[in-house]
Coordinates of C-alpha atoms in Angstrom, one line a residue:
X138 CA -4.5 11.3 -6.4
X139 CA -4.0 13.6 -9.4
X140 CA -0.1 14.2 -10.2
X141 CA 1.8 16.2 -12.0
X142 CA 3.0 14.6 -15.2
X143 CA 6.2 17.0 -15.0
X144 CA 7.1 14.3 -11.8
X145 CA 10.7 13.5 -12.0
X146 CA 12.7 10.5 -11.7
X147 CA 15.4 9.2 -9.7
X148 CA 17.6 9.4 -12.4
X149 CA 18.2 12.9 -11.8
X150 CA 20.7 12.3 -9.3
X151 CA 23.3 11.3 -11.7
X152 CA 24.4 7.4 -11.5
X153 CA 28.1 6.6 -12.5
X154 CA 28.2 3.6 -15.1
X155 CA 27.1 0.1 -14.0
X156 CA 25.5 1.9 -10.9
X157 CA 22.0 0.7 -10.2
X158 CA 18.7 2.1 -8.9
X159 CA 15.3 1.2 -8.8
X160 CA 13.5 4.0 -7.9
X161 CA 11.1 5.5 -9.9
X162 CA 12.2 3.1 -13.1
X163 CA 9.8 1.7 -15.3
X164 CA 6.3 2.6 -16.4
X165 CA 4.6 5.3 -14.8
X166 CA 3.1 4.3 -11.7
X167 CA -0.6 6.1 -10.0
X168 CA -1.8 5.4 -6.3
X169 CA -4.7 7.1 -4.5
X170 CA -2.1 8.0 -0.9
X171 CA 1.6 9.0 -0.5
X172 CA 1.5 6.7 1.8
X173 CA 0.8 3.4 -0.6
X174 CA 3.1 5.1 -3.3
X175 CA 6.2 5.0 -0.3
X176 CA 4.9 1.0 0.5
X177 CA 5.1 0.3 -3.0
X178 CA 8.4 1.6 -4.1
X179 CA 10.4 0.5 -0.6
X180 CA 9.3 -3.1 -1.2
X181 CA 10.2 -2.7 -5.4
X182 CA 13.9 -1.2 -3.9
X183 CA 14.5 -3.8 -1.9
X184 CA 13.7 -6.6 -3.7
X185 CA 15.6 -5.5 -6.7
X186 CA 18.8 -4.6 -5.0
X187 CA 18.7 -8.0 -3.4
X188 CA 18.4 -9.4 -6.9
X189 CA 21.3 -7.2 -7.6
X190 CA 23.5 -8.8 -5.1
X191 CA 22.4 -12.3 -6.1
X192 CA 23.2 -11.8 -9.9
X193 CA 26.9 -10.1 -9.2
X194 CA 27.0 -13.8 -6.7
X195 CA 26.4 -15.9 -9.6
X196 CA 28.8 -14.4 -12.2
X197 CA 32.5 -15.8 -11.4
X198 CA 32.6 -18.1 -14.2
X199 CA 34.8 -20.9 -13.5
X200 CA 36.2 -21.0 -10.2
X201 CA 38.6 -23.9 -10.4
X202 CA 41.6 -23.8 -12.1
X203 CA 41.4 -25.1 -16.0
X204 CA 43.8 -28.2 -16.9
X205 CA 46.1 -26.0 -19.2
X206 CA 45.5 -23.0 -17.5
X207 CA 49.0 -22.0 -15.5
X208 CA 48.9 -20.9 -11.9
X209 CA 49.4 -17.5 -12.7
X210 CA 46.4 -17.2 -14.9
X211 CA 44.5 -18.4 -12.5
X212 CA 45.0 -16.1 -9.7
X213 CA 45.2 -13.4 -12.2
X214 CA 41.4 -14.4 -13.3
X215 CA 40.1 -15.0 -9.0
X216 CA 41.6 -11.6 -8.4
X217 CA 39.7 -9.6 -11.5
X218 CA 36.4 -11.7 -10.3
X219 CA 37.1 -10.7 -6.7
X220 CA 38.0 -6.7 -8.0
X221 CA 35.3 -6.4 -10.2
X222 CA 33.0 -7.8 -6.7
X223 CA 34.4 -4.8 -4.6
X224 CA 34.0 -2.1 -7.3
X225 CA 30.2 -3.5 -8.2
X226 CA 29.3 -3.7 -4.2
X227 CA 30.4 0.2 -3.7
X228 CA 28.5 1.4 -6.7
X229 CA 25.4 -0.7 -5.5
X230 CA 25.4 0.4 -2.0
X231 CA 25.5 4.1 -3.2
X232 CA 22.7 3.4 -5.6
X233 CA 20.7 1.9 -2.8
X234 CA 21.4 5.1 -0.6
X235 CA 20.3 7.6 -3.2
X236 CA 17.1 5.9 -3.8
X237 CA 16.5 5.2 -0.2
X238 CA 17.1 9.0 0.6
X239 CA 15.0 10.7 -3.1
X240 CA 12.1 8.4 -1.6
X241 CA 12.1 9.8 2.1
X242 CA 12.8 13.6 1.1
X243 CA 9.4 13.3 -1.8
X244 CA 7.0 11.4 0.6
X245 CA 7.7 13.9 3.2
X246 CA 6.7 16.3 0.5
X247 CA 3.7 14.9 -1.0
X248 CA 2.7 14.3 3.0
X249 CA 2.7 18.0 2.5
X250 CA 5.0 18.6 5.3
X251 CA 6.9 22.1 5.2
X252 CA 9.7 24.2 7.2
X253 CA 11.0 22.6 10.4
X254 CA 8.7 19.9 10.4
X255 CA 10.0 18.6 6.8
X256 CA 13.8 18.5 8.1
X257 CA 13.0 17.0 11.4
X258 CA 11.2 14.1 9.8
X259 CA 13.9 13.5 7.1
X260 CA 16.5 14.1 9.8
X261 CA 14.7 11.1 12.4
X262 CA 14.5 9.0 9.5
X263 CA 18.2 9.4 8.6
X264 CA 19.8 6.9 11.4
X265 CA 17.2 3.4 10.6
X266 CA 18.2 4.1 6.9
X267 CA 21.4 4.4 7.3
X268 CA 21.5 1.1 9.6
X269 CA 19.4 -0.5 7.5
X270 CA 22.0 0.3 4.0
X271 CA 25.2 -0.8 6.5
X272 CA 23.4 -4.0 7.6
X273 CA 22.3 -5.1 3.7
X274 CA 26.2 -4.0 3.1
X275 CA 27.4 -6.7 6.0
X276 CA 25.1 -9.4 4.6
X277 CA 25.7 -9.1 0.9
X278 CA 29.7 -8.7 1.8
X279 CA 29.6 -11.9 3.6
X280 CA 27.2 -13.6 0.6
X281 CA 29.9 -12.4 -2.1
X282 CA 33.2 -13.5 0.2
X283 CA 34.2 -9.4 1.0
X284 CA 36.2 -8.4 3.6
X285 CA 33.9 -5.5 4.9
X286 CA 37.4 -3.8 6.6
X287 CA 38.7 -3.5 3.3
X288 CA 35.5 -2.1 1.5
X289 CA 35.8 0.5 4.6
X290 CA 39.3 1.9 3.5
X291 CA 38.5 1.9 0.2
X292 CA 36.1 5.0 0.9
X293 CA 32.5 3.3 0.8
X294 CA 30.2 6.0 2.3
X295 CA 26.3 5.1 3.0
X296 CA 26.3 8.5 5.0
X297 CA 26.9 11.0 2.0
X298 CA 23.6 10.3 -0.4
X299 CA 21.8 11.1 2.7
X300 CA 23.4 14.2 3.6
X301 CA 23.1 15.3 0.0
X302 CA 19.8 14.7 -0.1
X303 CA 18.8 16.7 3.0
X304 CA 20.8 19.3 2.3
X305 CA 19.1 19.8 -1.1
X306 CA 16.1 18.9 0.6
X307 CA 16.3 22.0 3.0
X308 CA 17.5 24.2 0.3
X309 CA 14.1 23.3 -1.4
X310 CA 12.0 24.2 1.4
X311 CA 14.0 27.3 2.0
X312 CA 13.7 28.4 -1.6
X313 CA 9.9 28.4 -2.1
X314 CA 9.5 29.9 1.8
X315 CA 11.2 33.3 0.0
X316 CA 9.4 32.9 -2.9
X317 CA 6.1 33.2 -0.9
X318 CA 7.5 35.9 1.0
X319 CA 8.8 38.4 -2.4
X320 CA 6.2 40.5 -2.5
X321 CA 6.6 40.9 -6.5
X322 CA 5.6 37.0 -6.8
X323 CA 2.6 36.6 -8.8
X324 CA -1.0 36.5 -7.8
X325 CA -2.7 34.1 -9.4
X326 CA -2.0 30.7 -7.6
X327 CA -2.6 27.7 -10.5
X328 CA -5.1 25.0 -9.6
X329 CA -3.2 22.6 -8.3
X330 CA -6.0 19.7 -10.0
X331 CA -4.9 20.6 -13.1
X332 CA -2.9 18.1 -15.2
X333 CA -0.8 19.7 -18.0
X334 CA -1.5 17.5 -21.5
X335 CA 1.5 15.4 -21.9
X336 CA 4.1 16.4 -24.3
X337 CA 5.5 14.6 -27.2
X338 CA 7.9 12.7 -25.0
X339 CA 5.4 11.5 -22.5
X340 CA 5.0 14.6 -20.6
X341 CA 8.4 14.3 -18.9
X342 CA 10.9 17.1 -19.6
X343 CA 14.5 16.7 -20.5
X344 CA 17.5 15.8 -18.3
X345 CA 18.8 18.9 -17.3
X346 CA 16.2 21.4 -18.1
X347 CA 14.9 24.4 -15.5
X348 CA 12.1 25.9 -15.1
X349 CA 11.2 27.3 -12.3
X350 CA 7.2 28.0 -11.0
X351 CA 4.9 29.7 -13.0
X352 CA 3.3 32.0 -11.1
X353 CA 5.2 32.6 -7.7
X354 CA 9.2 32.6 -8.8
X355 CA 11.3 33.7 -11.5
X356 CA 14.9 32.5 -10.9
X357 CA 18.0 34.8 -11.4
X358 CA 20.9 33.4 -13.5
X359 CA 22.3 32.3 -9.8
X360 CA 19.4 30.1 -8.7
X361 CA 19.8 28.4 -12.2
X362 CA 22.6 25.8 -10.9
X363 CA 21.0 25.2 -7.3
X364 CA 17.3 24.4 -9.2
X365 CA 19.0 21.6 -11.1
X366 CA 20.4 19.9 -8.3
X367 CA 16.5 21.0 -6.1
X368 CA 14.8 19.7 -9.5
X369 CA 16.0 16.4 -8.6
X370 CA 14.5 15.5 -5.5
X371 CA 10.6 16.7 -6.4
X372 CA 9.0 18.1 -9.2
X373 CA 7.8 21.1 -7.7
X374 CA 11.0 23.3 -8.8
X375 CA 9.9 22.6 -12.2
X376 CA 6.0 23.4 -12.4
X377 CA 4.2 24.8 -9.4
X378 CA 5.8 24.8 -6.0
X379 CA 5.7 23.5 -2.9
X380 CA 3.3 26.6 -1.6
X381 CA 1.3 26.5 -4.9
X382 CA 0.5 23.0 -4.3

């Protein structure tokens, strides 16, 4: 199916350094259904946050202690290994919720699923994904030697991507319901086949750019910082939205 080569990435929820994500990375990808675009990208997540775990399992270096090396050293060196374990695991399992959560919230849009319906689906979905983040938490804990008790009052959250997510989520749908409504929206309604010709840098615009639909919305200076954060979850916000679609 045709799409929009405006489509944005999951890089637009912002990523601290040394998080990963695997959503949305690589070449451009095209599939005929939402539905086989979803398959494809769950499977690619999964699989490459599982690699994740098993690359941060096989860098410890040396775990014995060296001849010369003195007793302090050595448990100096286990403890960065096992610090630099905890810090790596919390930015990892917050990666994995973000991607988990961008990927629910667009293939409910591209299902073309609006209002309540959109938020109840998102919000059913919410409890399996976050069970299934906590259980690949327990399991790679226990693979790395991670006392999951510890992890849990050091502040590691699988419940806030999720929440962000839906809340921008709703905010979205919310948004392009009024601009529907505003009777001083435009009337020509774009054809929603139509492609724009990519631009010089492949057709995707810049991090932090808005724009907002170009025909049924014009946003105020106080939309501007609420269509960044919306702009990050679909690509609607930035070419033609939800309604137009």
């Amino acid at each position: 199916m045709p799409r929009s080569s405006s489509r944005r990435g999951r890089d637009r929820y912002p990523c601290d350094f040394g998080e990963p994500y695997f959503l949305y990375d690589g070449p451009r990808r095209l599939f005929s259904y939402p539905q086989a675009e979803f398959e494809y990208w769950s499977e690619h997540i999964w699989r490459g946050f599982d690699g994740a775990v098993g690359k941060l399992a096989e860098l410890g270096g040396q775990r014995e202690r060296s001849p010369k090396e003195t007793h302090e050293a050595y448990r100096d060196r286990v403890r960065q290994r096992i610090d630099l374990r905890y810090v790596v695991t919390k930015n990892t399992m917050r990666g994995l919720s973000y991607d988990l959560a961008v990927l629910h919230a667009n293939y409910i849009i591209d299902r073309r699923l609006r209002g309540n319906a959109a938020i109840c689906a998102f919000q059913e979905a919410l409890a399996d994904l976050i069970e299934s983040v906590r259980m690949f938490w327990r399991e790679s804990s226990k693979q790395l030697g991670l006392s999951c008790r510890k992890q849990e009052k050091g502040g590691i959250d699988f419940v806030r991507p999720f929440h962000e997510v839906a809340t921008d989520l709703r905010a979205l749908l919310a948004s392009c319901r009024e601009a529907k409504e505003d009777p001083s929206a435009g009337t020509q309604i774009p054809d929603p086949t139509v492609v724009p010709a990519p631009s010089a840098d492949g057709g995707r615009p810049r991090r932090g750019s808005i724009q907002a639909c170009r025909e049924c919305t014009r946003p105020s200076p106080q939309d501007r910082a609420i269509l960044d954060r919306l702009c990050r979850i679909h690509p609607a916000v930035l070419g033609i939205c939800l309604d137009c679609s």
